[in-house]
Amino acid sequence: MEQHELIPNLFRNEYRKIVCVLCRLFGIAHVETAEDIVSDTFLSATEIWSVRGVPENPTAWLYTVAKNKTKNYLKRDSLFQQKLSPELQYQAEKMEEFELDLSIKNIGDSQLAMIFTVCNPQISTESQVALALNLLCGFGIQEIADAYLTNKEVIYKRLKRAKDRLKAVNMKIEQPGLTEISLRMDTVLTTLYLLFSEGYYSTAQNTTLRRDFCAEAMRLVYLLADQETTNLPEVNALLSLMCFHVSRFDTRANSEGEAILYGDQDESLWNQELIGQGKYYLGLSASGSRLTKYHLEAGIAYWHTHKADTAEKWQQILQLYNNLLVLEYSPIVALNRTFALAKVDGKLAAIAEAEKLKLTGNHFYYSLLGNLYTDVDDALALQHYRQALLLASSDADKLIISRHIRHLDG
């Protein structure tokens, strides 16, 4: 890998690890200090490697420099030392005994502790996702701004408010106990679910960035599944859902970036390895007695990996949607259900259900009605598609709707 590619790749993979270890060591009140030390480490790598070349083991080089910079910082900043825990103060005073632990186990433990720190109900959901992207995944402020289709200043303020709030409540960064896991797992999974959705359903045109968001969300859920205390049925259900969705990622858009509808996707391009993993984790999620929305959504995603348009498939999907609405009602879930209803009971039954929703500010609502009215009342279908086009914001959605309009206007 060329140096201009290597450093950004290392930054993405190693920055988050070292930051998590330092944050756990220093405490959340000193998160900026941790970030400064790691940023300075990568700045040194950029400057030195450009002159001397890339070392034989770049990761080991980064870890060594990060350890030395941490030691030097502790040595020269006595005021900072006084704010640290007595144990760390003692180590800092005896520098020959201090050693920053960047072992695989401590990195994993620190990342797990940070997940439960960042996914905190005392800060807003959007701030949790932004913090997760920044601290847990190593995304820069510009990348996060690009994903949210906003500017750096908005994201910077969002991150600052979230960090200030965590400091204000003096949130401890520590391995979660069973009680903490029980109380906070729902918040953690919601944040990771939203992080994944930000990549999978994002309107941003940067496909690489969207893929990276999905991959990072999956990595964090894998981390939860890999720990005995957090390997819960709902964790496996969310991981299963992600695997099924990502298995079809390559077929959701063509080479020009234009969206491809489910019915037009090339099944041969679906990733069978990920589908197999999805089935595996879905099986693991069946243990226990608690049914979550992740179980039901994973079931729906599972049936969508069966391309054949069978009665069994749509009956199963419809039943899963019915259960999902009972468990956690959502107008968008109700809207999605009507498509399955059309497959099972016909378009007229689905139209009656869809029109009850009255989601008049949502272009998906009018797109669905356009689809349902096609071949039933083409004039009304055309009217709905035109309204959908007025409401749509992304170029991809507008392109699909325009195709439907041209087909009906033919």
mmCIF file of C-alpha atoms in Angstrom:
data_model
loop_
_atom_site.group_PDB
_atom_site.id
_atom_site.type_symbol
_atom_site.label_atom_id
_atom_site.label_comp_id
_atom_site.label_asym_id
_atom_site.label_seq_id
_atom_site.Cartn_x
_atom_site.Cartn_y
_atom_site.Cartn_z
ATOM 1 C CA MET A 1 0.000 0.000 0.000
ATOM 2 C CA GLU A 2 1.327 3.451 -0.947
ATOM 3 C CA GLN A 3 2.096 5.890 1.877
ATOM 4 C CA HIS A 4 -0.691 8.288 0.808
ATOM 5 C CA GLU A 5 -3.141 5.381 1.260
ATOM 6 C CA LEU A 6 -1.433 3.762 4.257
ATOM 7 C CA ILE A 7 -1.673 6.631 6.741
ATOM 8 C CA PRO A 8 -5.430 7.281 6.226
ATOM 9 C CA ASN A 9 -6.033 3.521 6.489
ATOM 10 C CA LEU A 10 -3.986 3.279 9.688
ATOM 11 C CA PHE A 11 -5.690 6.401 11.020
ATOM 12 C CA ARG A 12 -9.115 4.839 10.532
ATOM 13 C CA ASN A 13 -8.110 1.532 12.158
ATOM 14 C CA GLU A 14 -5.653 2.557 14.885
ATOM 15 C CA TYR A 15 -6.739 6.069 15.901
ATOM 16 C CA ARG A 16 -9.970 4.772 17.471
ATOM 17 C CA LYS A 17 -8.124 2.017 19.354
ATOM 18 C CA ILE A 18 -5.513 4.270 20.950
ATOM 19 C CA VAL A 19 -8.083 6.980 21.744
ATOM 20 C CA CYS A 20 -10.306 4.450 23.520
ATOM 21 C CA VAL A 21 -7.385 3.139 25.606
ATOM 22 C CA LEU A 22 -6.288 6.669 26.575
ATOM 23 C CA CYS A 23 -9.842 7.802 27.341
ATOM 24 C CA ARG A 24 -10.322 4.808 29.606
ATOM 25 C CA LEU A 25 -6.979 5.604 31.278
ATOM 26 C CA PHE A 26 -7.521 9.369 31.690
ATOM 27 C CA GLY A 27 -11.316 9.502 32.074
ATOM 28 C CA ILE A 28 -13.954 11.174 29.901
ATOM 29 C CA ALA A 29 -13.051 14.615 31.295
ATOM 30 C CA HIS A 30 -9.773 14.415 29.354
ATOM 31 C CA VAL A 31 -11.046 13.090 26.043
ATOM 32 C CA GLU A 32 -9.529 16.050 24.150
ATOM 33 C CA THR A 33 -6.113 15.289 25.676
ATOM 34 C CA ALA A 34 -6.392 11.697 24.455
ATOM 35 C CA GLU A 35 -7.358 12.890 20.972
ATOM 36 C CA ASP A 36 -4.491 15.411 20.905
ATOM 37 C CA ILE A 37 -1.906 12.760 21.827
ATOM 38 C CA VAL A 38 -3.128 10.392 19.122
ATOM 39 C CA SER A 39 -3.426 13.145 16.501
ATOM 40 C CA ASP A 40 0.131 14.225 17.330
ATOM 41 C CA THR A 41 1.255 10.616 16.906
ATOM 42 C CA PHE A 42 -0.139 10.515 13.368
ATOM 43 C CA LEU A 43 1.321 13.925 12.592
ATOM 44 C CA SER A 44 4.742 12.555 13.562
ATOM 45 C CA ALA A 45 4.163 9.539 11.321
ATOM 46 C CA THR A 46 3.310 11.778 8.360
ATOM 47 C CA GLU A 47 6.402 13.958 8.873
ATOM 48 C CA ILE A 48 8.942 11.222 9.671
ATOM 49 C CA TRP A 49 7.764 8.596 7.180
ATOM 50 C CA SER A 50 7.863 11.135 4.343
ATOM 51 C CA VAL A 51 11.601 11.576 5.033
ATOM 52 C CA ARG A 52 12.731 8.152 6.280
ATOM 53 C CA GLY A 53 10.166 5.938 4.598
ATOM 54 C CA VAL A 54 7.511 3.703 6.108
ATOM 55 C CA PRO A 55 8.820 1.434 8.921
ATOM 56 C CA GLU A 56 8.659 -2.346 8.606
ATOM 57 C CA ASN A 57 5.803 -2.554 11.136
ATOM 58 C CA PRO A 58 3.859 0.735 10.926
ATOM 59 C CA THR A 59 1.308 -0.219 13.592
ATOM 60 C CA ALA A 60 3.989 -1.142 16.120
ATOM 61 C CA TRP A 61 5.745 2.150 15.321
ATOM 62 C CA LEU A 62 2.532 4.091 16.027
ATOM 63 C CA TYR A 63 1.967 2.261 19.302
ATOM 64 C CA THR A 64 5.532 2.949 20.460
ATOM 65 C CA VAL A 65 5.287 6.641 19.616
ATOM 66 C CA ALA A 66 1.841 6.909 21.254
ATOM 67 C CA LYS A 67 3.240 5.318 24.427
ATOM 68 C CA ASN A 68 6.212 7.701 24.473
ATOM 69 C CA LYS A 69 4.068 10.773 23.833
ATOM 70 C CA THR A 70 1.705 9.740 26.634
ATOM 71 C CA LYS A 71 4.642 9.256 28.992
ATOM 72 C CA ASN A 72 6.144 12.623 28.017
ATOM 73 C CA TYR A 73 2.812 14.380 28.456
ATOM 74 C CA LEU A 74 2.377 12.950 31.935
ATOM 75 C CA LYS A 75 5.945 13.859 32.848
ATOM 76 C CA ARG A 76 5.735 17.522 31.817
ATOM 77 C CA ASP A 77 2.173 18.364 32.837
ATOM 78 C CA SER A 78 2.022 18.192 36.620
ATOM 79 C CA LEU A 79 -1.385 19.952 36.705
ATOM 80 C CA PHE A 80 -2.826 17.227 34.469
ATOM 81 C CA GLN A 81 -1.289 14.585 36.743
ATOM 82 C CA GLN A 82 -3.113 16.012 39.739
ATOM 83 C CA LYS A 83 -6.478 15.518 38.008
ATOM 84 C CA LEU A 84 -5.878 11.830 37.382
ATOM 85 C CA SER A 85 -6.688 8.868 39.566
ATOM 86 C CA PRO A 86 -4.284 8.214 42.479
ATOM 87 C CA GLU A 87 -3.110 5.003 40.797
ATOM 88 C CA LEU A 88 -2.260 6.771 37.549
ATOM 89 C CA GLN A 89 -0.662 9.651 39.444
ATOM 90 C CA TYR A 90 1.606 7.130 41.154
ATOM 91 C CA GLN A 91 2.554 5.550 37.824
ATOM 92 C CA ALA A 92 3.142 8.973 36.270
ATOM 93 C CA GLU A 93 5.487 9.935 39.096
ATOM 94 C CA LYS A 94 7.503 6.764 38.508
ATOM 95 C CA MET A 95 7.882 6.996 34.749
ATOM 96 C CA GLU A 96 10.127 3.971 34.498
ATOM 97 C CA GLU A 97 7.168 1.874 35.730
ATOM 98 C CA PHE A 98 4.548 3.441 33.463
ATOM 99 C CA GLU A 99 3.562 1.471 30.377
ATOM 100 C CA LEU A 100 0.553 2.257 28.177
ATOM 101 C CA ASP A 101 -1.247 -1.052 27.635
ATOM 102 C CA LEU A 102 -2.013 -1.407 23.921
ATOM 103 C CA SER A 103 -2.488 -5.162 23.998
ATOM 104 C CA ILE A 104 -5.293 -6.686 21.917
ATOM 105 C CA LYS A 105 -7.231 -7.535 25.084
ATOM 106 C CA ASN A 106 -6.987 -4.052 26.595
ATOM 107 C CA ILE A 107 -7.900 -2.413 23.299
ATOM 108 C CA GLY A 108 -10.997 -4.641 23.073
ATOM 109 C CA ASP A 109 -11.932 -4.012 26.702
ATOM 110 C CA SER A 110 -11.463 -0.253 26.259
ATOM 111 C CA GLN A 111 -13.584 -0.171 23.104
ATOM 112 C CA LEU A 112 -16.359 -2.097 24.837
ATOM 113 C CA ALA A 113 -16.225 0.321 27.795
ATOM 114 C CA MET A 114 -16.363 3.266 25.386
ATOM 115 C CA ILE A 115 -19.420 1.857 23.589
ATOM 116 C CA PHE A 116 -21.366 1.967 26.851
ATOM 117 C CA THR A 117 -19.997 5.432 27.647
ATOM 118 C CA VAL A 118 -20.870 6.969 24.278
ATOM 119 C CA CYS A 119 -24.299 5.299 24.022
ATOM 120 C CA ASN A 120 -25.649 7.246 26.954
ATOM 121 C CA PRO A 121 -29.322 8.260 27.236
ATOM 122 C CA GLN A 122 -28.268 11.531 28.864
ATOM 123 C CA ILE A 123 -27.154 12.850 25.459
ATOM 124 C CA SER A 124 -29.303 13.097 22.339
ATOM 125 C CA THR A 125 -29.542 10.171 19.952
ATOM 126 C CA GLU A 126 -27.981 12.119 17.077
ATOM 127 C CA SER A 127 -25.079 13.080 19.374
ATOM 128 C CA GLN A 128 -24.598 9.444 20.373
ATOM 129 C CA VAL A 129 -24.292 8.462 16.708
ATOM 130 C CA ALA A 130 -21.915 11.345 15.948
ATOM 131 C CA LEU A 131 -19.743 10.480 18.974
ATOM 132 C CA ALA A 132 -19.726 6.812 17.981
ATOM 133 C CA LEU A 133 -18.582 7.740 14.476
ATOM 134 C CA ASN A 134 -15.865 10.007 15.854
ATOM 135 C CA LEU A 135 -14.498 8.201 18.944
ATOM 136 C CA LEU A 136 -15.398 4.562 18.265
ATOM 137 C CA CYS A 137 -14.963 4.505 14.494
ATOM 138 C CA GLY A 138 -12.287 7.129 13.842
ATOM 139 C CA PHE A 139 -14.249 9.204 11.306
ATOM 140 C CA GLY A 140 -13.184 12.809 10.978
ATOM 141 C CA ILE A 141 -15.536 15.760 11.378
ATOM 142 C CA GLN A 142 -15.601 16.406 7.611
ATOM 143 C CA GLU A 143 -16.568 12.793 6.872
ATOM 144 C CA ILE A 144 -19.390 12.903 9.407
ATOM 145 C CA ALA A 145 -20.567 16.240 7.972
ATOM 146 C CA ASP A 146 -20.572 14.737 4.473
ATOM 147 C CA ALA A 147 -22.708 11.824 5.667
ATOM 148 C CA TYR A 148 -25.234 14.161 7.275
ATOM 149 C CA LEU A 149 -25.125 16.535 4.284
ATOM 150 C CA THR A 150 -24.193 19.426 6.560
ATOM 151 C CA ASN A 151 -21.079 21.496 7.375
ATOM 152 C CA LYS A 152 -18.186 20.837 9.751
ATOM 153 C CA GLU A 153 -19.264 23.529 12.204
ATOM 154 C CA VAL A 154 -22.598 21.790 12.871
ATOM 155 C CA ILE A 155 -20.874 18.473 13.598
ATOM 156 C CA TYR A 156 -18.148 20.110 15.693
ATOM 157 C CA LYS A 157 -20.784 21.777 17.909
ATOM 158 C CA ARG A 158 -22.759 18.531 18.172
ATOM 159 C CA LEU A 159 -19.667 16.616 19.302
ATOM 160 C CA LYS A 160 -18.645 19.340 21.754
ATOM 161 C CA ARG A 161 -22.085 19.433 23.374
ATOM 162 C CA ALA A 162 -22.078 15.646 23.739
ATOM 163 C CA LYS A 163 -18.594 15.561 25.277
ATOM 164 C CA ASP A 164 -19.431 18.434 27.626
ATOM 165 C CA ARG A 165 -22.545 16.582 28.777
ATOM 166 C CA LEU A 166 -20.608 13.370 29.479
ATOM 167 C CA LYS A 167 -18.082 15.394 31.484
ATOM 168 C CA ALA A 168 -20.846 17.155 33.398
ATOM 169 C CA VAL A 169 -22.348 13.873 34.592
ATOM 170 C CA ASN A 170 -18.825 12.536 35.242
ATOM 171 C CA MET A 171 -19.487 9.405 33.207
ATOM 172 C CA LYS A 172 -16.989 6.681 34.105
ATOM 173 C CA ILE A 173 -15.360 4.654 31.336
ATOM 174 C CA GLU A 174 -15.307 1.136 32.695
ATOM 175 C CA GLN A 175 -16.216 -2.412 31.788
ATOM 176 C CA PRO A 176 -20.003 -2.654 32.089
ATOM 177 C CA GLY A 177 -21.333 -5.016 34.725
ATOM 178 C CA LEU A 178 -24.400 -7.187 34.248
ATOM 179 C CA THR A 179 -26.713 -4.544 35.734
ATOM 180 C CA GLU A 180 -25.298 -1.822 33.499
ATOM 181 C CA ILE A 181 -25.595 -4.086 30.452
ATOM 182 C CA SER A 182 -29.209 -4.830 31.295
ATOM 183 C CA LEU A 183 -30.056 -1.146 31.726
ATOM 184 C CA ARG A 184 -28.119 0.235 28.775
ATOM 185 C CA MET A 185 -28.082 -2.443 26.061
ATOM 186 C CA ASP A 186 -31.231 -1.105 24.389
ATOM 187 C CA THR A 187 -29.614 2.340 24.051
ATOM 188 C CA VAL A 188 -26.381 0.804 22.753
ATOM 189 C CA LEU A 189 -28.161 -1.261 20.099
ATOM 190 C CA THR A 190 -30.340 1.671 19.042
ATOM 191 C CA THR A 191 -27.224 3.793 18.485
ATOM 192 C CA LEU A 192 -25.466 1.081 16.483
ATOM 193 C CA TYR A 193 -28.646 0.425 14.486
ATOM 194 C CA LEU A 194 -28.855 4.131 13.614
ATOM 195 C CA LEU A 195 -25.150 4.230 12.775
ATOM 196 C CA PHE A 196 -25.674 1.345 10.339
ATOM 197 C CA SER A 197 -28.774 2.998 8.888
ATOM 198 C CA GLU A 198 -26.814 6.212 8.330
ATOM 199 C CA GLY A 199 -24.662 4.230 5.926
ATOM 200 C CA TYR A 200 -27.220 1.868 4.429
ATOM 201 C CA TYR A 201 -30.017 4.368 3.826
ATOM 202 C CA SER A 202 -27.916 7.520 3.530
ATOM 203 C CA THR A 203 -28.747 10.020 0.807
ATOM 204 C CA ALA A 204 -25.045 10.942 0.584
ATOM 205 C CA GLN A 205 -23.567 10.038 -2.788
ATOM 206 C CA ASN A 206 -20.213 8.892 -1.355
ATOM 207 C CA THR A 207 -20.611 5.109 -1.689
ATOM 208 C CA THR A 208 -17.257 4.356 -0.030
ATOM 209 C CA LEU A 209 -18.186 6.413 3.029
ATOM 210 C CA ARG A 210 -21.586 4.720 3.249
ATOM 211 C CA ARG A 211 -19.952 1.290 3.107
ATOM 212 C CA ASP A 212 -17.483 2.311 5.809
ATOM 213 C CA PHE A 213 -20.305 3.398 8.110
ATOM 214 C CA CYS A 214 -22.019 0.021 7.690
ATOM 215 C CA ALA A 215 -18.746 -1.846 8.234
ATOM 216 C CA GLU A 216 -17.995 0.100 11.411
ATOM 217 C CA ALA A 217 -21.470 -0.508 12.822
ATOM 218 C CA MET A 218 -21.064 -4.228 12.137
ATOM 219 C CA ARG A 219 -17.592 -4.236 13.715
ATOM 220 C CA LEU A 220 -18.975 -2.782 16.945
ATOM 221 C CA VAL A 221 -21.850 -5.281 17.052
ATOM 222 C CA TYR A 222 -19.343 -8.095 16.391
ATOM 223 C CA LEU A 223 -17.394 -6.760 19.381
ATOM 224 C CA LEU A 224 -20.516 -7.067 21.551
ATOM 225 C CA ALA A 225 -21.229 -10.570 20.229
ATOM 226 C CA ASP A 226 -17.647 -11.612 20.969
ATOM 227 C CA GLN A 227 -17.904 -10.835 24.695
ATOM 228 C CA GLU A 228 -19.617 -13.362 26.948
ATOM 229 C CA THR A 229 -21.472 -10.738 28.994
ATOM 230 C CA THR A 230 -22.835 -8.860 25.960
ATOM 231 C CA ASN A 231 -23.445 -11.803 23.621
ATOM 232 C CA LEU A 232 -27.218 -11.538 23.996
ATOM 233 C CA PRO A 233 -30.005 -12.733 21.636
ATOM 234 C CA GLU A 234 -30.863 -9.164 20.602
ATOM 235 C CA VAL A 235 -27.191 -8.512 19.736
ATOM 236 C CA ASN A 236 -27.155 -11.563 17.471
ATOM 237 C CA ALA A 237 -30.469 -10.493 15.937
ATOM 238 C CA LEU A 238 -29.063 -7.053 15.043
ATOM 239 C CA LEU A 239 -25.905 -8.629 13.640
ATOM 240 C CA SER A 240 -28.047 -10.989 11.554
ATOM 241 C CA LEU A 241 -30.076 -8.056 10.215
ATOM 242 C CA MET A 242 -26.897 -6.211 9.223
ATOM 243 C CA CYS A 243 -25.449 -9.270 7.477
ATOM 244 C CA PHE A 244 -28.602 -9.782 5.399
ATOM 245 C CA HIS A 245 -28.745 -6.113 4.390
ATOM 246 C CA VAL A 246 -25.073 -5.810 3.484
ATOM 247 C CA SER A 247 -25.249 -9.048 1.457
ATOM 248 C CA ARG A 248 -27.253 -7.093 -1.148
ATOM 249 C CA PHE A 249 -25.249 -3.845 -0.961
ATOM 250 C CA ASP A 250 -23.516 -4.359 -4.322
ATOM 251 C CA THR A 251 -26.817 -4.734 -6.163
ATOM 252 C CA ARG A 252 -28.604 -1.652 -4.805
ATOM 253 C CA ALA A 253 -27.035 0.731 -7.337
ATOM 254 C CA ASN A 254 -25.515 0.502 -10.813
ATOM 255 C CA SER A 255 -22.072 1.714 -11.877
ATOM 256 C CA GLU A 256 -23.459 5.257 -12.360
ATOM 257 C CA GLY A 257 -24.777 5.276 -8.805
ATOM 258 C CA GLU A 258 -28.417 4.949 -9.847
ATOM 259 C CA ALA A 259 -30.614 2.977 -7.432
ATOM 260 C CA ILE A 260 -31.805 -0.492 -8.479
ATOM 261 C CA LEU A 261 -35.155 -1.603 -7.076
ATOM 262 C CA TYR A 262 -35.328 -4.920 -5.232
ATOM 263 C CA GLY A 263 -37.204 -6.692 -8.032
ATOM 264 C CA ASP A 264 -34.535 -5.700 -10.567
ATOM 265 C CA GLN A 265 -31.493 -6.722 -8.505
ATOM 266 C CA ASP A 266 -29.147 -9.405 -9.858
ATOM 267 C CA GLU A 267 -29.445 -12.252 -7.361
ATOM 268 C CA SER A 268 -26.152 -13.778 -8.546
ATOM 269 C CA LEU A 269 -24.340 -10.758 -7.092
ATOM 270 C CA TRP A 270 -25.737 -11.207 -3.590
ATOM 271 C CA ASN A 271 -23.017 -12.138 -1.109
ATOM 272 C CA GLN A 272 -23.794 -15.721 -0.100
ATOM 273 C CA GLU A 273 -21.153 -15.744 2.639
ATOM 274 C CA LEU A 274 -22.866 -12.842 4.399
ATOM 275 C CA ILE A 275 -26.268 -14.459 3.899
ATOM 276 C CA GLY A 276 -24.856 -17.586 5.572
ATOM 277 C CA GLN A 277 -23.565 -15.476 8.483
ATOM 278 C CA GLY A 278 -26.948 -13.811 8.754
ATOM 279 C CA LYS A 279 -28.639 -17.205 9.058
ATOM 280 C CA TYR A 280 -26.096 -18.277 11.674
ATOM 281 C CA TYR A 281 -26.640 -15.236 13.892
ATOM 282 C CA LEU A 282 -30.400 -15.395 13.360
ATOM 283 C CA GLY A 283 -30.261 -18.948 14.732
ATOM 284 C CA LEU A 284 -28.279 -17.758 17.768
ATOM 285 C CA SER A 285 -30.792 -14.986 18.372
ATOM 286 C CA ALA A 286 -33.571 -17.543 18.903
ATOM 287 C CA SER A 287 -32.312 -18.361 22.408
ATOM 288 C CA GLY A 288 -34.091 -16.666 25.281
ATOM 289 C CA SER A 289 -37.686 -15.511 25.534
ATOM 290 C CA ARG A 290 -37.433 -11.824 24.582
ATOM 291 C CA LEU A 291 -38.585 -10.824 21.095
ATOM 292 C CA THR A 292 -37.165 -7.517 19.827
ATOM 293 C CA LYS A 293 -37.647 -5.461 16.697
ATOM 294 C CA TYR A 294 -34.218 -6.665 15.573
ATOM 295 C CA HIS A 295 -35.477 -10.268 15.543
ATOM 296 C CA LEU A 296 -38.460 -9.315 13.408
ATOM 297 C CA GLU A 297 -36.535 -7.039 11.056
ATOM 298 C CA ALA A 298 -33.871 -9.728 10.639
ATOM 299 C CA GLY A 299 -36.637 -12.179 9.723
ATOM 300 C CA ILE A 300 -37.970 -9.760 7.097
ATOM 301 C CA ALA A 301 -34.448 -9.243 5.728
ATOM 302 C CA TYR A 302 -33.940 -13.026 5.655
ATOM 303 C CA TRP A 303 -36.970 -13.536 3.426
ATOM 304 C CA HIS A 304 -35.710 -10.785 1.135
ATOM 305 C CA THR A 305 -32.658 -12.972 0.416
ATOM 306 C CA HIS A 306 -35.122 -15.330 -1.324
ATOM 307 C CA LYS A 307 -35.634 -13.747 -4.735
ATOM 308 C CA ALA A 308 -38.470 -16.058 -5.820
ATOM 309 C CA ASP A 309 -41.877 -14.356 -5.574
ATOM 310 C CA THR A 310 -43.622 -17.141 -3.645
ATOM 311 C CA ALA A 311 -46.826 -17.006 -1.612
ATOM 312 C CA GLU A 312 -44.974 -18.392 1.430
ATOM 313 C CA LYS A 313 -42.357 -15.653 1.277
ATOM 314 C CA TRP A 314 -44.851 -12.771 1.297
ATOM 315 C CA GLN A 315 -47.114 -14.398 3.870
ATOM 316 C CA GLN A 316 -44.116 -14.756 6.203
ATOM 317 C CA ILE A 317 -43.029 -11.161 5.586
ATOM 318 C CA LEU A 318 -46.569 -9.863 6.175
ATOM 319 C CA GLN A 319 -46.829 -11.745 9.463
ATOM 320 C CA LEU A 320 -43.460 -10.396 10.604
ATOM 321 C CA TYR A 321 -44.610 -6.861 9.776
ATOM 322 C CA ASN A 322 -47.832 -7.465 11.724
ATOM 323 C CA ASN A 323 -45.824 -8.556 14.760
ATOM 324 C CA LEU A 324 -43.452 -5.604 14.380
ATOM 325 C CA LEU A 325 -46.336 -3.120 14.381
ATOM 326 C CA VAL A 326 -47.738 -4.682 17.549
ATOM 327 C CA LEU A 327 -44.329 -4.605 19.227
ATOM 328 C CA GLU A 328 -43.314 -1.094 18.176
ATOM 329 C CA TYR A 329 -45.668 0.870 15.936
ATOM 330 C CA SER A 330 -44.150 3.070 13.267
ATOM 331 C CA PRO A 331 -45.935 4.766 10.330
ATOM 332 C CA ILE A 332 -43.025 3.861 8.041
ATOM 333 C CA VAL A 333 -43.199 0.193 9.083
ATOM 334 C CA ALA A 334 -46.965 0.333 8.444
ATOM 335 C CA LEU A 335 -46.249 1.802 5.010
ATOM 336 C CA ASN A 336 -43.734 -0.917 4.183
ATOM 337 C CA ARG A 337 -46.227 -3.546 5.352
ATOM 338 C CA THR A 338 -48.734 -2.494 2.687
ATOM 339 C CA PHE A 339 -46.409 -3.693 -0.073
ATOM 340 C CA ALA A 340 -46.365 -7.169 1.480
ATOM 341 C CA LEU A 341 -50.138 -6.933 1.942
ATOM 342 C CA ALA A 342 -50.527 -6.251 -1.790
ATOM 343 C CA LYS A 343 -48.563 -9.401 -2.546
ATOM 344 C CA VAL A 344 -50.781 -11.493 -0.248
ATOM 345 C CA ASP A 345 -54.279 -9.954 -0.487
ATOM 346 C CA GLY A 346 -54.058 -7.889 -3.659
ATOM 347 C CA LYS A 347 -53.640 -4.219 -4.515
ATOM 348 C CA LEU A 348 -57.120 -3.039 -3.530
ATOM 349 C CA ALA A 349 -56.695 -4.277 0.049
ATOM 350 C CA ALA A 350 -53.259 -2.640 0.211
ATOM 351 C CA ILE A 351 -54.565 0.671 -1.185
ATOM 352 C CA ALA A 352 -57.246 0.817 1.496
ATOM 353 C CA GLU A 353 -54.638 0.267 4.241
ATOM 354 C CA ALA A 354 -52.090 2.648 2.731
ATOM 355 C CA GLU A 355 -54.526 5.555 2.352
ATOM 356 C CA LYS A 356 -55.453 5.328 6.043
ATOM 357 C CA LEU A 357 -51.862 6.340 6.907
ATOM 358 C CA LYS A 358 -52.142 9.800 5.297
ATOM 359 C CA LEU A 359 -48.355 10.348 5.252
ATOM 360 C CA THR A 360 -48.809 13.333 2.969
ATOM 361 C CA GLY A 361 -45.385 14.814 3.639
ATOM 362 C CA ASN A 362 -43.514 11.632 2.672
ATOM 363 C CA HIS A 363 -42.532 10.914 -0.927
ATOM 364 C CA PHE A 364 -42.347 7.166 -0.208
ATOM 365 C CA TYR A 365 -46.063 7.273 0.623
ATOM 366 C CA TYR A 366 -46.947 8.684 -2.784
ATOM 367 C CA SER A 367 -44.471 6.386 -4.547
ATOM 368 C CA LEU A 368 -46.107 3.370 -2.954
ATOM 369 C CA LEU A 369 -49.587 4.597 -3.900
ATOM 370 C CA GLY A 370 -48.316 5.137 -7.429
ATOM 371 C CA ASN A 371 -47.109 1.549 -7.493
ATOM 372 C CA LEU A 372 -50.356 0.186 -6.046
ATOM 373 C CA TYR A 373 -52.600 2.148 -8.404
ATOM 374 C CA THR A 374 -50.597 1.140 -11.485
ATOM 375 C CA ASP A 375 -52.842 -1.125 -13.628
ATOM 376 C CA VAL A 376 -55.741 -0.335 -11.273
ATOM 377 C CA ASP A 377 -56.134 3.386 -12.106
ATOM 378 C CA ASP A 378 -53.138 4.603 -14.124
ATOM 379 C CA ALA A 379 -54.281 8.232 -14.087
ATOM 380 C CA LEU A 380 -54.348 8.230 -10.284
ATOM 381 C CA ALA A 381 -51.026 6.346 -10.209
ATOM 382 C CA LEU A 382 -49.495 9.096 -12.350
ATOM 383 C CA GLN A 383 -50.896 11.763 -10.038
ATOM 384 C CA HIS A 384 -49.316 10.085 -7.001
ATOM 385 C CA TYR A 385 -45.935 9.661 -8.702
ATOM 386 C CA ARG A 386 -45.899 13.350 -9.658
ATOM 387 C CA GLN A 387 -46.583 14.317 -6.044
ATOM 388 C CA ALA A 388 -43.794 11.960 -4.952
ATOM 389 C CA LEU A 389 -41.422 13.696 -7.372
ATOM 390 C CA LEU A 390 -42.239 17.083 -5.834
ATOM 391 C CA LEU A 391 -41.436 15.789 -2.341
ATOM 392 C CA ALA A 392 -38.338 13.696 -3.138
ATOM 393 C CA SER A 393 -34.992 15.217 -2.131
ATOM 394 C CA SER A 394 -32.333 12.799 -3.389
ATOM 395 C CA ASP A 395 -31.359 12.495 -7.044
ATOM 396 C CA ALA A 396 -31.601 8.695 -6.842
ATOM 397 C CA ASP A 397 -35.232 8.815 -5.671
ATOM 398 C CA LYS A 398 -36.145 11.431 -8.275
ATOM 399 C CA LEU A 399 -34.644 9.298 -11.030
ATOM 400 C CA ILE A 400 -36.667 6.212 -10.067
ATOM 401 C CA ILE A 401 -39.909 8.189 -9.755
ATOM 402 C CA SER A 402 -39.296 9.869 -13.130
ATOM 403 C CA ARG A 403 -38.935 6.467 -14.760
ATOM 404 C CA HIS A 404 -42.324 5.412 -13.420
ATOM 405 C CA ILE A 405 -43.877 8.650 -14.678
ATOM 406 C CA ARG A 406 -42.394 8.159 -18.180
ATOM 407 C CA HIS A 407 -43.682 4.563 -18.228
ATOM 408 C CA LEU A 408 -47.232 5.622 -17.354
ATOM 409 C CA ASP A 409 -47.155 8.764 -19.479
ATOM 410 C CA GLY A 410 -45.812 6.727 -22.378
#
